[in-house]
mmCIF file of C-alpha atoms in Angstrom:
data_model
loop_
_atom_site.group_PDB
_atom_site.id
_atom_site.type_symbol
_atom_site.label_atom_id
_atom_site.label_comp_id
_atom_site.label_asym_id
_atom_site.label_seq_id
_atom_site.Cartn_x
_atom_site.Cartn_y
_atom_site.Cartn_z
ATOM 1 C CA UNK A 4 -24.171 3.768 -28.014
ATOM 2 C CA UNK A 5 -24.523 7.497 -28.298
ATOM 3 C CA UNK A 6 -27.309 9.713 -27.039
ATOM 4 C CA UNK A 7 -29.358 9.150 -23.908
ATOM 5 C CA UNK A 8 -28.770 5.783 -22.235
ATOM 6 C CA UNK A 9 -31.385 3.107 -22.778
ATOM 7 C CA UNK A 10 -33.002 1.471 -19.720
ATOM 8 C CA UNK A 11 -30.490 -1.385 -19.701
ATOM 9 C CA UNK A 12 -27.520 0.975 -19.819
ATOM 10 C CA UNK A 13 -29.039 3.098 -17.065
ATOM 11 C CA UNK A 14 -29.528 0.030 -14.883
ATOM 12 C CA UNK A 15 -25.961 -1.139 -15.421
ATOM 13 C CA UNK A 16 -24.637 2.267 -14.426
ATOM 14 C CA UNK A 17 -26.818 2.253 -11.295
ATOM 15 C CA UNK A 18 -25.417 -1.152 -10.389
ATOM 16 C CA UNK A 19 -21.865 0.094 -10.849
ATOM 17 C CA UNK A 20 -22.580 3.221 -8.801
ATOM 18 C CA UNK A 21 -23.992 1.058 -5.993
ATOM 19 C CA UNK A 22 -20.885 -1.120 -6.026
ATOM 20 C CA UNK A 23 -18.648 1.943 -5.687
ATOM 21 C CA UNK A 24 -20.788 3.539 -2.985
ATOM 22 C CA UNK A 25 -20.591 0.386 -0.849
ATOM 23 C CA UNK A 26 -16.819 0.881 -0.579
ATOM 24 C CA UNK A 27 -16.632 4.628 0.041
ATOM 25 C CA UNK A 28 -14.158 5.478 2.831
ATOM 26 C CA UNK A 29 -16.510 7.975 4.493
ATOM 27 C CA UNK A 30 -18.777 5.086 5.484
ATOM 28 C CA UNK A 31 -16.484 2.061 5.705
ATOM 29 C CA UNK A 32 -13.545 3.553 7.641
ATOM 30 C CA UNK A 33 -15.136 5.104 10.796
ATOM 31 C CA UNK A 34 -16.448 1.825 12.299
ATOM 32 C CA UNK A 35 -12.915 0.415 12.332
ATOM 33 C CA UNK A 36 -11.058 3.295 13.960
ATOM 34 C CA UNK A 37 -9.291 2.333 17.210
ATOM 35 C CA UNK A 38 -10.614 3.165 20.650
ATOM 36 C CA UNK A 39 -9.026 6.550 21.459
ATOM 37 C CA UNK A 40 -8.697 5.658 25.141
ATOM 38 C CA UNK A 41 -5.037 5.724 26.083
ATOM 39 C CA UNK A 42 -3.823 6.907 22.674
ATOM 40 C CA UNK A 43 -1.752 10.017 23.120
ATOM 41 C CA UNK A 44 -0.316 10.259 19.621
ATOM 42 C CA UNK A 45 -1.940 8.870 16.477
ATOM 43 C CA UNK A 46 0.248 9.087 13.388
ATOM 44 C CA UNK A 47 -1.374 8.282 10.046
ATOM 45 C CA UNK A 48 0.539 6.941 7.047
ATOM 46 C CA UNK A 49 -0.731 5.208 3.962
ATOM 47 C CA UNK A 50 -0.841 4.714 0.237
ATOM 48 C CA UNK A 51 -3.347 3.869 -2.458
ATOM 49 C CA UNK A 52 -6.016 5.319 -4.677
ATOM 50 C CA UNK A 53 -8.402 5.515 -1.707
ATOM 51 C CA UNK A 54 -5.857 6.630 0.891
ATOM 52 C CA UNK A 55 -6.598 10.367 0.756
ATOM 53 C CA UNK A 56 -10.337 9.774 1.125
ATOM 54 C CA UNK A 57 -9.566 7.370 3.969
ATOM 55 C CA UNK A 58 -7.460 10.071 5.626
ATOM 56 C CA UNK A 59 -10.349 12.521 5.327
ATOM 57 C CA UNK A 60 -12.635 9.965 6.991
ATOM 58 C CA UNK A 61 -10.155 9.619 9.861
ATOM 59 C CA UNK A 62 -9.954 13.384 10.308
ATOM 60 C CA UNK A 63 -13.745 13.700 10.333
ATOM 61 C CA UNK A 64 -14.073 11.062 13.054
ATOM 62 C CA UNK A 65 -11.011 11.572 15.284
ATOM 63 C CA UNK A 66 -11.091 14.387 17.812
ATOM 64 C CA UNK A 67 -7.689 13.877 19.404
ATOM 65 C CA UNK A 68 -4.234 14.934 18.180
ATOM 66 C CA UNK A 69 -3.575 13.723 14.657
ATOM 67 C CA UNK A 70 -0.732 13.969 12.137
ATOM 68 C CA UNK A 71 0.726 12.040 9.271
ATOM 69 C CA UNK A 72 1.318 11.602 5.549
ATOM 70 C CA UNK A 73 -0.398 9.544 2.856
ATOM 71 C CA UNK A 74 0.337 9.260 -0.848
ATOM 72 C CA UNK A 75 -2.324 8.806 -3.511
ATOM 73 C CA UNK A 76 -2.509 8.827 -7.293
ATOM 74 C CA UNK A 77 -2.453 12.099 -9.197
ATOM 75 C CA UNK A 78 -6.024 13.385 -9.309
ATOM 76 C CA UNK A 79 -7.144 11.389 -6.250
ATOM 77 C CA UNK A 80 -6.170 13.950 -3.618
ATOM 78 C CA UNK A 81 -8.729 15.033 -1.012
ATOM 79 C CA UNK A 82 -8.359 18.111 1.169
ATOM 80 C CA UNK A 83 -7.220 17.308 4.702
ATOM 81 C CA UNK A 84 -6.359 19.633 7.565
ATOM 82 C CA UNK A 85 -4.060 17.582 9.779
ATOM 83 C CA UNK A 86 -2.800 14.789 7.509
ATOM 84 C CA UNK A 87 -0.520 15.748 4.633
ATOM 85 C CA UNK A 88 -1.615 14.448 1.227
ATOM 86 C CA UNK A 89 0.945 13.981 -1.534
ATOM 87 C CA UNK A 90 0.417 12.613 -5.037
ATOM 88 C CA UNK A 91 2.465 10.337 -7.274
ATOM 89 C CA UNK A 92 2.228 8.220 -10.424
ATOM 90 C CA UNK A 93 0.422 4.933 -11.003
ATOM 91 C CA UNK A 94 0.824 2.233 -12.334
ATOM 92 C CA UNK A 95 4.506 2.961 -13.015
ATOM 93 C CA UNK A 96 6.162 4.702 -10.034
ATOM 94 C CA UNK A 97 7.840 8.096 -10.286
ATOM 95 C CA UNK A 98 10.171 10.303 -8.244
ATOM 96 C CA UNK A 99 7.271 11.709 -6.210
ATOM 97 C CA UNK A 100 6.305 8.200 -5.098
ATOM 98 C CA UNK A 101 9.893 7.418 -4.165
ATOM 99 C CA UNK A 102 10.186 10.570 -2.072
ATOM 100 C CA UNK A 103 6.845 9.903 -0.365
ATOM 101 C CA UNK A 104 7.841 6.323 0.466
ATOM 102 C CA UNK A 105 11.122 7.479 1.998
ATOM 103 C CA UNK A 106 9.326 10.087 4.101
ATOM 104 C CA UNK A 107 6.809 7.500 5.319
ATOM 105 C CA UNK A 108 9.650 5.155 6.244
ATOM 106 C CA UNK A 109 11.316 7.959 8.188
ATOM 107 C CA UNK A 110 8.062 8.615 10.052
ATOM 108 C CA UNK A 111 7.753 4.937 10.961
ATOM 109 C CA UNK A 112 11.343 4.761 12.193
ATOM 110 C CA UNK A 113 10.814 7.817 14.404
ATOM 111 C CA UNK A 114 7.952 6.301 16.414
ATOM 112 C CA UNK A 115 8.282 5.136 19.991
ATOM 113 C CA UNK A 116 6.534 2.496 22.131
ATOM 114 C CA UNK A 117 3.794 4.914 23.210
ATOM 115 C CA UNK A 118 2.869 5.905 19.642
ATOM 116 C CA UNK A 119 0.211 4.394 17.375
ATOM 117 C CA UNK A 120 0.746 4.219 13.627
ATOM 118 C CA UNK A 121 -2.519 4.005 11.698
ATOM 119 C CA UNK A 122 -1.767 2.741 8.207
ATOM 120 C CA UNK A 123 -4.377 3.362 5.483
ATOM 121 C CA UNK A 124 -3.887 0.965 2.593
ATOM 122 C CA UNK A 125 -5.749 0.468 -0.662
ATOM 123 C CA UNK A 126 -5.124 -0.699 -4.201
ATOM 124 C CA UNK A 127 -2.452 1.190 -6.079
ATOM 125 C CA UNK A 128 -0.202 1.403 -3.049
ATOM 126 C CA UNK A 129 2.469 -0.804 -4.610
ATOM 127 C CA UNK A 130 3.326 1.740 -7.298
ATOM 128 C CA UNK A 131 2.820 4.714 -4.996
ATOM 129 C CA UNK A 132 5.206 3.409 -2.305
ATOM 130 C CA UNK A 133 8.341 3.214 -4.417
ATOM 131 C CA UNK A 134 11.307 2.762 -2.082
ATOM 132 C CA UNK A 135 13.890 0.748 -4.052
ATOM 133 C CA UNK A 136 15.936 -1.837 -2.176
ATOM 134 C CA UNK A 137 19.594 -1.120 -1.504
ATOM 135 C CA UNK A 138 21.526 -1.223 -4.766
ATOM 136 C CA UNK A 139 18.514 -0.388 -6.952
ATOM 137 C CA UNK A 140 17.369 2.819 -8.589
ATOM 138 C CA UNK A 141 13.859 3.958 -9.356
ATOM 139 C CA UNK A 142 14.600 3.278 -13.033
ATOM 140 C CA UNK A 143 15.289 -0.380 -12.172
ATOM 141 C CA UNK A 144 11.887 -0.672 -10.517
ATOM 142 C CA UNK A 145 10.131 1.163 -13.332
ATOM 143 C CA UNK A 146 11.578 -1.244 -15.892
ATOM 144 C CA UNK A 147 10.410 -4.300 -13.962
ATOM 145 C CA UNK A 148 6.970 -2.769 -13.393
ATOM 146 C CA UNK A 149 6.465 -2.087 -17.085
ATOM 147 C CA UNK A 150 7.508 -5.613 -18.031
ATOM 148 C CA UNK A 151 5.194 -7.190 -15.450
ATOM 149 C CA UNK A 152 2.246 -5.031 -16.536
ATOM 150 C CA UNK A 153 2.636 -6.238 -20.131
ATOM 151 C CA UNK A 154 3.336 -9.876 -19.287
ATOM 152 C CA UNK A 155 -0.063 -11.082 -18.121
ATOM 153 C CA UNK A 156 1.188 -11.767 -14.582
ATOM 154 C CA UNK A 157 -1.558 -11.629 -11.975
ATOM 155 C CA UNK A 158 -1.543 -9.158 -9.107
ATOM 156 C CA UNK A 159 -0.158 -11.656 -6.593
ATOM 157 C CA UNK A 160 2.771 -12.453 -8.850
ATOM 158 C CA UNK A 161 3.500 -8.818 -9.587
ATOM 159 C CA UNK A 162 3.414 -7.903 -5.926
ATOM 160 C CA UNK A 163 5.693 -10.795 -4.968
ATOM 161 C CA UNK A 164 8.380 -9.326 -7.206
ATOM 162 C CA UNK A 165 7.725 -5.793 -5.997
ATOM 163 C CA UNK A 166 8.088 -6.829 -2.337
ATOM 164 C CA UNK A 167 11.555 -8.220 -2.917
ATOM 165 C CA UNK A 168 12.778 -5.087 -4.653
ATOM 166 C CA UNK A 169 11.547 -2.750 -1.910
ATOM 167 C CA UNK A 170 12.542 -1.291 1.440
ATOM 168 C CA UNK A 171 8.927 -0.754 2.515
ATOM 169 C CA UNK A 172 6.698 -3.524 1.123
ATOM 170 C CA UNK A 173 6.125 -7.052 2.405
ATOM 171 C CA UNK A 174 5.826 -6.090 6.076
ATOM 172 C CA UNK A 175 8.897 -3.878 6.137
ATOM 173 C CA UNK A 176 6.945 -0.712 7.002
ATOM 174 C CA UNK A 177 5.502 -2.316 10.146
ATOM 175 C CA UNK A 178 8.936 -3.649 11.077
ATOM 176 C CA UNK A 179 10.350 -0.142 10.737
ATOM 177 C CA UNK A 180 7.711 1.207 13.138
ATOM 178 C CA UNK A 181 8.521 -1.299 15.908
ATOM 179 C CA UNK A 182 8.036 -0.914 18.884
ATOM 180 C CA UNK A 183 5.105 1.386 18.101
ATOM 181 C CA UNK A 184 1.623 -0.111 17.930
ATOM 182 C CA UNK A 185 0.589 -0.628 14.286
ATOM 183 C CA UNK A 186 -3.035 -0.694 13.108
ATOM 184 C CA UNK A 187 -3.788 -1.131 9.422
ATOM 185 C CA UNK A 188 -7.116 -0.401 7.724
ATOM 186 C CA UNK A 189 -7.330 -2.012 4.303
ATOM 187 C CA UNK A 190 -9.679 -1.648 1.340
ATOM 188 C CA UNK A 191 -9.245 -4.831 -0.665
ATOM 189 C CA UNK A 192 -8.712 -4.734 -4.411
ATOM 190 C CA UNK A 193 -7.286 -8.232 -4.831
ATOM 191 C CA UNK A 194 -8.840 -11.644 -5.500
ATOM 192 C CA UNK A 195 -9.064 -13.514 -2.221
ATOM 193 C CA UNK A 196 -8.691 -10.371 -0.074
ATOM 194 C CA UNK A 197 -5.228 -11.424 1.083
ATOM 195 C CA UNK A 198 -3.794 -8.530 3.156
ATOM 196 C CA UNK A 199 -0.265 -9.493 2.110
ATOM 197 C CA UNK A 200 -1.167 -8.824 -1.528
ATOM 198 C CA UNK A 201 -3.102 -5.547 -1.091
ATOM 199 C CA UNK A 202 -0.577 -2.817 -2.020
ATOM 200 C CA UNK A 203 2.107 -5.486 -1.534
ATOM 201 C CA UNK A 204 1.315 -5.749 2.183
ATOM 202 C CA UNK A 205 3.570 -3.065 3.740
ATOM 203 C CA UNK A 206 2.411 -3.853 7.289
ATOM 204 C CA UNK A 207 1.671 -7.597 7.218
ATOM 205 C CA UNK A 208 3.893 -10.696 7.151
ATOM 206 C CA UNK A 209 4.980 -12.005 3.769
ATOM 207 C CA UNK A 210 5.413 -15.703 3.073
ATOM 208 C CA UNK A 211 6.872 -15.291 -0.413
ATOM 209 C CA UNK A 212 10.616 -15.423 -1.018
ATOM 210 C CA UNK A 213 13.342 -14.162 -3.301
ATOM 211 C CA UNK A 214 13.243 -17.549 -5.012
ATOM 212 C CA UNK A 215 9.543 -17.030 -5.713
ATOM 213 C CA UNK A 216 10.272 -13.630 -7.259
ATOM 214 C CA UNK A 217 12.984 -15.101 -9.508
ATOM 215 C CA UNK A 218 10.625 -17.866 -10.619
ATOM 216 C CA UNK A 219 7.938 -15.353 -11.599
ATOM 217 C CA UNK A 220 10.310 -13.345 -13.785
ATOM 218 C CA UNK A 221 11.467 -16.576 -15.418
ATOM 219 C CA UNK A 222 7.876 -17.748 -15.950
ATOM 220 C CA UNK A 223 7.048 -14.646 -17.988
ATOM 221 C CA UNK A 224 10.378 -14.422 -19.795
ATOM 222 C CA UNK A 225 11.335 -11.146 -18.128
ATOM 223 C CA UNK A 226 15.073 -10.484 -18.180
ATOM 224 C CA UNK A 227 15.820 -8.081 -15.316
ATOM 225 C CA UNK A 228 18.610 -5.553 -15.167
ATOM 226 C CA UNK A 229 21.919 -6.614 -13.645
ATOM 227 C CA UNK A 230 21.089 -4.677 -10.472
ATOM 228 C CA UNK A 231 17.706 -6.379 -10.060
ATOM 229 C CA UNK A 232 19.211 -9.780 -10.769
ATOM 230 C CA UNK A 233 21.871 -9.150 -8.124
ATOM 231 C CA UNK A 234 19.311 -8.282 -5.426
ATOM 232 C CA UNK A 235 17.124 -11.282 -6.225
ATOM 233 C CA UNK A 236 20.112 -13.655 -6.408
ATOM 234 C CA UNK A 237 22.119 -12.506 -3.404
ATOM 235 C CA UNK A 238 18.954 -12.556 -1.263
ATOM 236 C CA UNK A 239 19.539 -9.888 1.379
ATOM 237 C CA UNK A 240 17.311 -9.889 4.461
ATOM 238 C CA UNK A 241 14.030 -11.648 3.669
ATOM 239 C CA UNK A 242 10.688 -9.926 4.089
ATOM 240 C CA UNK A 243 9.319 -10.317 7.647
ATOM 241 C CA UNK A 244 7.531 -13.616 8.164
ATOM 242 C CA UNK A 245 4.628 -14.521 10.468
ATOM 243 C CA UNK A 246 6.939 -15.283 13.394
ATOM 244 C CA UNK A 247 8.809 -11.974 13.206
ATOM 245 C CA UNK A 248 8.550 -10.365 16.678
ATOM 246 C CA UNK A 249 8.474 -6.879 15.147
ATOM 247 C CA UNK A 250 5.052 -7.641 13.661
ATOM 248 C CA UNK A 251 3.684 -9.532 16.666
ATOM 249 C CA UNK A 252 1.370 -6.767 17.837
ATOM 250 C CA UNK A 253 0.285 -5.452 14.460
ATOM 251 C CA UNK A 254 -3.484 -5.351 13.843
ATOM 252 C CA UNK A 255 -5.029 -5.609 10.381
ATOM 253 C CA UNK A 256 -8.655 -4.818 9.556
ATOM 254 C CA UNK A 257 -10.360 -5.192 6.185
ATOM 255 C CA UNK A 258 -12.834 -2.310 6.007
ATOM 256 C CA UNK A 259 -14.236 -2.780 2.477
ATOM 257 C CA UNK A 260 -14.445 -5.933 0.378
ATOM 258 C CA UNK A 261 -15.279 -6.591 -3.284
ATOM 259 C CA UNK A 262 -17.991 -9.090 -2.341
ATOM 260 C CA UNK A 263 -19.962 -6.441 -0.451
ATOM 261 C CA UNK A 264 -19.890 -4.222 -3.521
ATOM 262 C CA UNK A 265 -21.155 -7.024 -5.748
ATOM 263 C CA UNK A 266 -23.976 -7.674 -3.283
ATOM 264 C CA UNK A 267 -24.944 -3.986 -3.355
ATOM 265 C CA UNK A 268 -25.173 -4.152 -7.150
ATOM 266 C CA UNK A 269 -27.206 -7.354 -6.932
ATOM 267 C CA UNK A 270 -29.785 -5.592 -4.778
ATOM 268 C CA UNK A 271 -30.189 -2.898 -7.426
ATOM 269 C CA UNK A 272 -30.698 -5.544 -10.113
ATOM 270 C CA UNK A 273 -33.266 -7.381 -8.021
ATOM 271 C CA UNK A 274 -35.222 -4.185 -7.434
ATOM 272 C CA UNK A 275 -35.357 -3.734 -11.224
ATOM 273 C CA UNK A 276 -36.841 -7.199 -11.712
ATOM 274 C CA UNK A 277 -33.707 -9.159 -12.615
ATOM 275 C CA UNK A 278 -32.648 -12.308 -10.763
ATOM 276 C CA UNK A 279 -29.041 -11.663 -9.679
ATOM 277 C CA UNK A 280 -26.337 -14.305 -9.937
ATOM 278 C CA UNK A 281 -22.925 -13.480 -8.472
ATOM 279 C CA UNK A 282 -20.228 -15.594 -10.108
ATOM 280 C CA UNK A 283 -17.625 -14.556 -7.540
ATOM 281 C CA UNK A 284 -15.443 -11.639 -6.483
ATOM 282 C CA UNK A 285 -12.105 -13.211 -7.423
ATOM 283 C CA UNK A 286 -12.292 -14.080 -11.122
ATOM 284 C CA UNK A 287 -8.940 -13.960 -12.877
ATOM 285 C CA UNK A 288 -7.522 -14.923 -16.265
ATOM 286 C CA UNK A 289 -6.931 -13.109 -19.523
ATOM 287 C CA UNK A 290 -9.527 -10.395 -20.121
ATOM 288 C CA UNK A 291 -10.381 -11.326 -23.691
ATOM 289 C CA UNK A 292 -10.804 -14.994 -22.794
ATOM 290 C CA UNK A 293 -13.118 -14.236 -19.876
ATOM 291 C CA UNK A 294 -15.108 -11.842 -22.057
ATOM 292 C CA UNK A 295 -15.767 -14.579 -24.600
ATOM 293 C CA UNK A 296 -16.654 -17.068 -21.866
ATOM 294 C CA UNK A 297 -19.133 -14.664 -20.301
ATOM 295 C CA UNK A 298 -20.686 -14.001 -23.714
ATOM 296 C CA UNK A 299 -21.373 -17.728 -24.042
ATOM 297 C CA UNK A 300 -22.808 -17.802 -20.513
ATOM 298 C CA UNK A 301 -25.146 -14.905 -21.330
ATOM 299 C CA UNK A 302 -26.317 -16.568 -24.545
ATOM 300 C CA UNK A 303 -27.101 -19.776 -22.683
ATOM 301 C CA UNK A 304 -29.075 -17.758 -20.144
ATOM 302 C CA UNK A 305 -30.961 -16.069 -22.985
ATOM 303 C CA UNK A 306 -31.943 -19.372 -24.559
ATOM 304 C CA UNK A 307 -32.652 -21.096 -21.252
ATOM 305 C CA UNK A 308 -30.019 -23.766 -21.879
ATOM 306 C CA UNK A 309 -27.801 -23.077 -18.871
ATOM 307 C CA UNK A 310 -27.980 -23.235 -15.101
ATOM 308 C CA UNK A 311 -28.590 -19.481 -15.175
ATOM 309 C CA UNK A 312 -31.648 -18.654 -17.268
ATOM 310 C CA UNK A 313 -34.375 -16.074 -17.724
ATOM 311 C CA UNK A 314 -34.302 -12.375 -16.921
ATOM 312 C CA UNK A 315 -31.035 -12.316 -15.020
ATOM 313 C CA UNK A 316 -28.151 -10.122 -13.930
ATOM 314 C CA UNK A 317 -24.802 -11.922 -14.004
ATOM 315 C CA UNK A 318 -22.328 -10.138 -11.728
ATOM 316 C CA UNK A 319 -18.640 -10.731 -11.077
ATOM 317 C CA UNK A 320 -15.500 -9.130 -9.713
ATOM 318 C CA UNK A 321 -11.808 -9.876 -9.554
ATOM 319 C CA UNK A 322 -8.876 -8.773 -11.653
ATOM 320 C CA UNK A 323 -8.194 -10.015 -15.146
ATOM 321 C CA UNK A 324 -4.908 -9.605 -16.990
ATOM 322 C CA UNK A 325 -3.904 -8.467 -20.451
ATOM 323 C CA UNK A 326 -1.030 -9.919 -22.428
ATOM 324 C CA UNK A 327 0.074 -6.927 -24.490
ATOM 325 C CA UNK A 328 0.503 -7.988 -28.106
ATOM 326 C CA UNK A 329 -0.129 -4.644 -29.831
ATOM 327 C CA UNK A 330 0.543 -0.993 -29.172
ATOM 328 C CA UNK A 331 -3.020 0.254 -28.686
ATOM 329 C CA UNK A 332 -4.730 2.004 -25.791
ATOM 330 C CA UNK A 333 -7.027 0.560 -23.171
ATOM 331 C CA UNK A 334 -7.214 -1.484 -19.996
ATOM 332 C CA UNK A 335 -8.411 -4.905 -18.998
ATOM 333 C CA UNK A 336 -12.070 -3.935 -18.566
ATOM 334 C CA UNK A 337 -12.352 -2.334 -21.990
ATOM 335 C CA UNK A 338 -10.623 -5.363 -23.517
ATOM 336 C CA UNK A 339 -13.020 -7.722 -21.722
ATOM 337 C CA UNK A 340 -16.005 -5.728 -23.001
ATOM 338 C CA UNK A 341 -14.744 -5.633 -26.587
ATOM 339 C CA UNK A 342 -14.041 -9.372 -26.606
ATOM 340 C CA UNK A 343 -17.507 -9.997 -25.228
ATOM 341 C CA UNK A 344 -19.139 -7.803 -27.872
ATOM 342 C CA UNK A 345 -17.307 -9.673 -30.631
ATOM 343 C CA UNK A 346 -18.376 -13.042 -29.226
ATOM 344 C CA UNK A 347 -22.025 -11.930 -28.894
ATOM 345 C CA UNK A 348 -22.025 -10.569 -32.466
ATOM 346 C CA UNK A 349 -25.085 -8.368 -31.946
ATOM 347 C CA UNK A 350 -27.162 -10.853 -29.939
ATOM 348 C CA UNK A 351 -30.380 -9.176 -28.850
ATOM 349 C CA UNK A 352 -31.379 -8.695 -25.232
ATOM 350 C CA UNK A 353 -27.858 -8.753 -23.746
ATOM 351 C CA UNK A 354 -26.131 -5.671 -22.317
ATOM 352 C CA UNK A 355 -22.998 -5.500 -20.166
ATOM 353 C CA UNK A 356 -20.644 -3.194 -18.330
ATOM 354 C CA UNK A 357 -17.057 -3.713 -17.168
ATOM 355 C CA UNK A 358 -15.352 -1.032 -15.077
ATOM 356 C CA UNK A 359 -12.612 -0.602 -12.529
ATOM 357 C CA UNK A 360 -14.122 0.693 -9.306
ATOM 358 C CA UNK A 361 -11.311 3.228 -8.936
ATOM 359 C CA UNK A 362 -12.487 5.020 -12.081
ATOM 360 C CA UNK A 363 -9.421 4.265 -14.213
ATOM 361 C CA UNK A 364 -9.092 1.330 -16.602
ATOM 362 C CA UNK A 365 -5.414 0.987 -17.334
ATOM 363 C CA UNK A 366 -3.814 4.326 -18.119
ATOM 364 C CA UNK A 367 -6.713 6.092 -19.854
ATOM 365 C CA UNK A 368 -9.363 8.363 -18.332
ATOM 366 C CA UNK A 369 -12.236 5.880 -18.639
ATOM 367 C CA UNK A 370 -13.358 3.482 -15.921
ATOM 368 C CA UNK A 371 -14.226 0.879 -18.530
ATOM 369 C CA UNK A 372 -16.852 0.293 -21.192
ATOM 370 C CA UNK A 373 -20.402 -0.867 -21.779
ATOM 371 C CA UNK A 374 -21.785 -2.903 -24.662
ATOM 372 C CA UNK A 375 -25.108 -3.877 -26.174
ATOM 373 C CA UNK A 376 -26.589 -5.376 -29.333
ATOM 374 C CA UNK A 377 -25.605 -2.313 -31.404
ATOM 375 C CA UNK A 378 -21.959 -2.125 -30.333
ATOM 376 C CA UNK A 379 -20.401 -3.784 -33.382
ATOM 377 C CA UNK A 380 -22.787 -2.010 -35.775
ATOM 378 C CA UNK A 381 -21.898 1.317 -34.178
ATOM 379 C CA UNK A 382 -18.250 0.465 -34.738
ATOM 380 C CA UNK A 383 -18.814 -0.317 -38.411
ATOM 381 C CA UNK A 384 -20.736 2.938 -38.824
ATOM 382 C CA UNK A 385 -17.784 4.763 -37.256
ATOM 383 C CA UNK A 386 -15.323 2.984 -39.550
ATOM 384 C CA UNK A 387 -13.622 0.875 -36.881
ATOM 385 C CA UNK A 388 -13.168 -2.881 -36.912
ATOM 386 C CA UNK A 389 -13.673 -4.547 -33.538
ATOM 387 C CA UNK A 390 -11.465 -7.579 -34.172
ATOM 388 C CA UNK A 391 -8.578 -5.487 -35.460
ATOM 389 C CA UNK A 392 -8.761 -3.255 -32.399
ATOM 390 C CA UNK A 393 -8.823 -6.268 -30.071
ATOM 391 C CA UNK A 394 -5.771 -7.737 -31.811
ATOM 392 C CA UNK A 395 -3.949 -4.445 -31.251
ATOM 393 C CA UNK A 396 -4.972 -4.152 -27.580
ATOM 394 C CA UNK A 397 -6.771 -0.991 -28.681
ATOM 395 C CA UNK A 398 -10.169 -1.333 -27.035
ATOM 396 C CA UNK A 399 -10.151 2.273 -25.843
ATOM 397 C CA UNK A 400 -9.893 3.626 -29.378
ATOM 398 C CA UNK A 401 -12.701 1.355 -30.547
ATOM 399 C CA UNK A 402 -15.122 2.524 -27.855
ATOM 400 C CA UNK A 403 -13.977 6.125 -28.221
ATOM 401 C CA UNK A 404 -15.197 6.057 -31.831
ATOM 402 C CA UNK A 405 -18.082 3.585 -31.572
ATOM 403 C CA UNK A 406 -19.407 4.837 -28.228
ATOM 404 C CA UNK A 407 -19.506 2.945 -24.979
ATOM 405 C CA UNK A 408 -16.721 4.443 -22.874
ATOM 406 C CA UNK A 409 -17.696 4.812 -19.222
ATOM 407 C CA UNK A 410 -16.033 7.898 -17.736
ATOM 408 C CA UNK A 411 -16.568 8.561 -14.031
ATOM 409 C CA UNK A 412 -13.463 10.428 -12.957
ATOM 410 C CA UNK A 413 -11.713 9.385 -9.727
ATOM 411 C CA UNK A 414 -14.054 7.493 -7.389
ATOM 412 C CA UNK A 415 -11.704 7.733 -4.354
ATOM 413 C CA UNK A 416 -12.058 4.043 -3.582
ATOM 414 C CA UNK A 417 -10.904 0.773 -5.148
ATOM 415 C CA UNK A 418 -12.382 -2.711 -4.733
ATOM 416 C CA UNK A 419 -11.150 -4.012 -8.067
ATOM 417 C CA UNK A 420 -13.087 -4.704 -11.253
ATOM 418 C CA UNK A 421 -16.857 -4.750 -11.551
ATOM 419 C CA UNK A 422 -18.633 -6.625 -14.324
ATOM 420 C CA UNK A 423 -22.352 -7.038 -14.857
ATOM 421 C CA UNK A 424 -24.403 -8.565 -17.672
ATOM 422 C CA UNK A 425 -28.166 -8.174 -17.852
ATOM 423 C CA UNK A 426 -30.130 -10.618 -19.974
ATOM 424 C CA UNK A 427 -33.720 -9.958 -21.017
ATOM 425 C CA UNK A 428 -35.622 -13.158 -21.597
#
């Protein structure tokens, strides 16, 4: 898929761009800022891949006194004048994330009843707010994170474990800020848009328990370190629950949702003459399995044998998982696309794209990948075997050689994965 994009590729990229634009902080944050009347001191804290851009949007639309600190992923920083921006590692936390989390906790603990803490939260915040629970080291958390990322656990399960190994997640940041007023603005990157799952819910009540966290590690055969096992077994203070008085006055506002981004992409498809069908914004499951299922759905649409038929655009969001079996490179979107290409086996008239709206698929520099009828043939011409690369979890290397990588750079937002298939009848 080298050279200038064909019309189908160009349309898919326009749809993806529309999905990202619908969730840009500069437009989605300002309408949800608090009424400045009576606010003497607004202190901003936050974490996530969109948090720096969110902070910039606050600065551009807040005329009163303003201060604070947010942490974002390396490469996602945005210049701010009054809010300090620091960067740290994702998806596995590092020392910079630990130091940022401790500083944010200190800020929260310093607030009084007349202060307002504005918390800017987006996907990626779990790794970026790395404040290990008492008795744990950063290395303990890194080990658990790596094991969860390889296990196939979904985001809710991963964040349940993270909450119970943290001083700041699962509502603990809001509890630390009591009695200050807490307002949280969230960009959702999780299926179901549950605020307690987004960045592990640092400012909202958490209904999961230490027992739940232990069960998740057992489910995926993850043997934790002795220190982690001790924390999860001895069950120190639970995460704040819905009836915790320290969270009674906290306000939470979802400012950007995956569904709105899918609808923006659907409008682009409709304008191009395709009938859009949104499968949902919360699809989960193993990436390669969903890729094969969507290939079958597209083929049925092509032949007119399914409920969706004709010249259509099939759109979906959510967050798939990858069970790491090999030692290759690539993320869940690239793996979905490669599995789909294999299942389609060069079927004419079907093109697709799968990208993470934050611009990073896994740990590589691509947002995802796009496929078409020539994908497998391009791979053979380049001397790469699609099935072997899928078996090795090496989708990135396949698309790097065969063509099809989608590279956007940081988008400064994050509403989870975006997938679109266009079928020409």
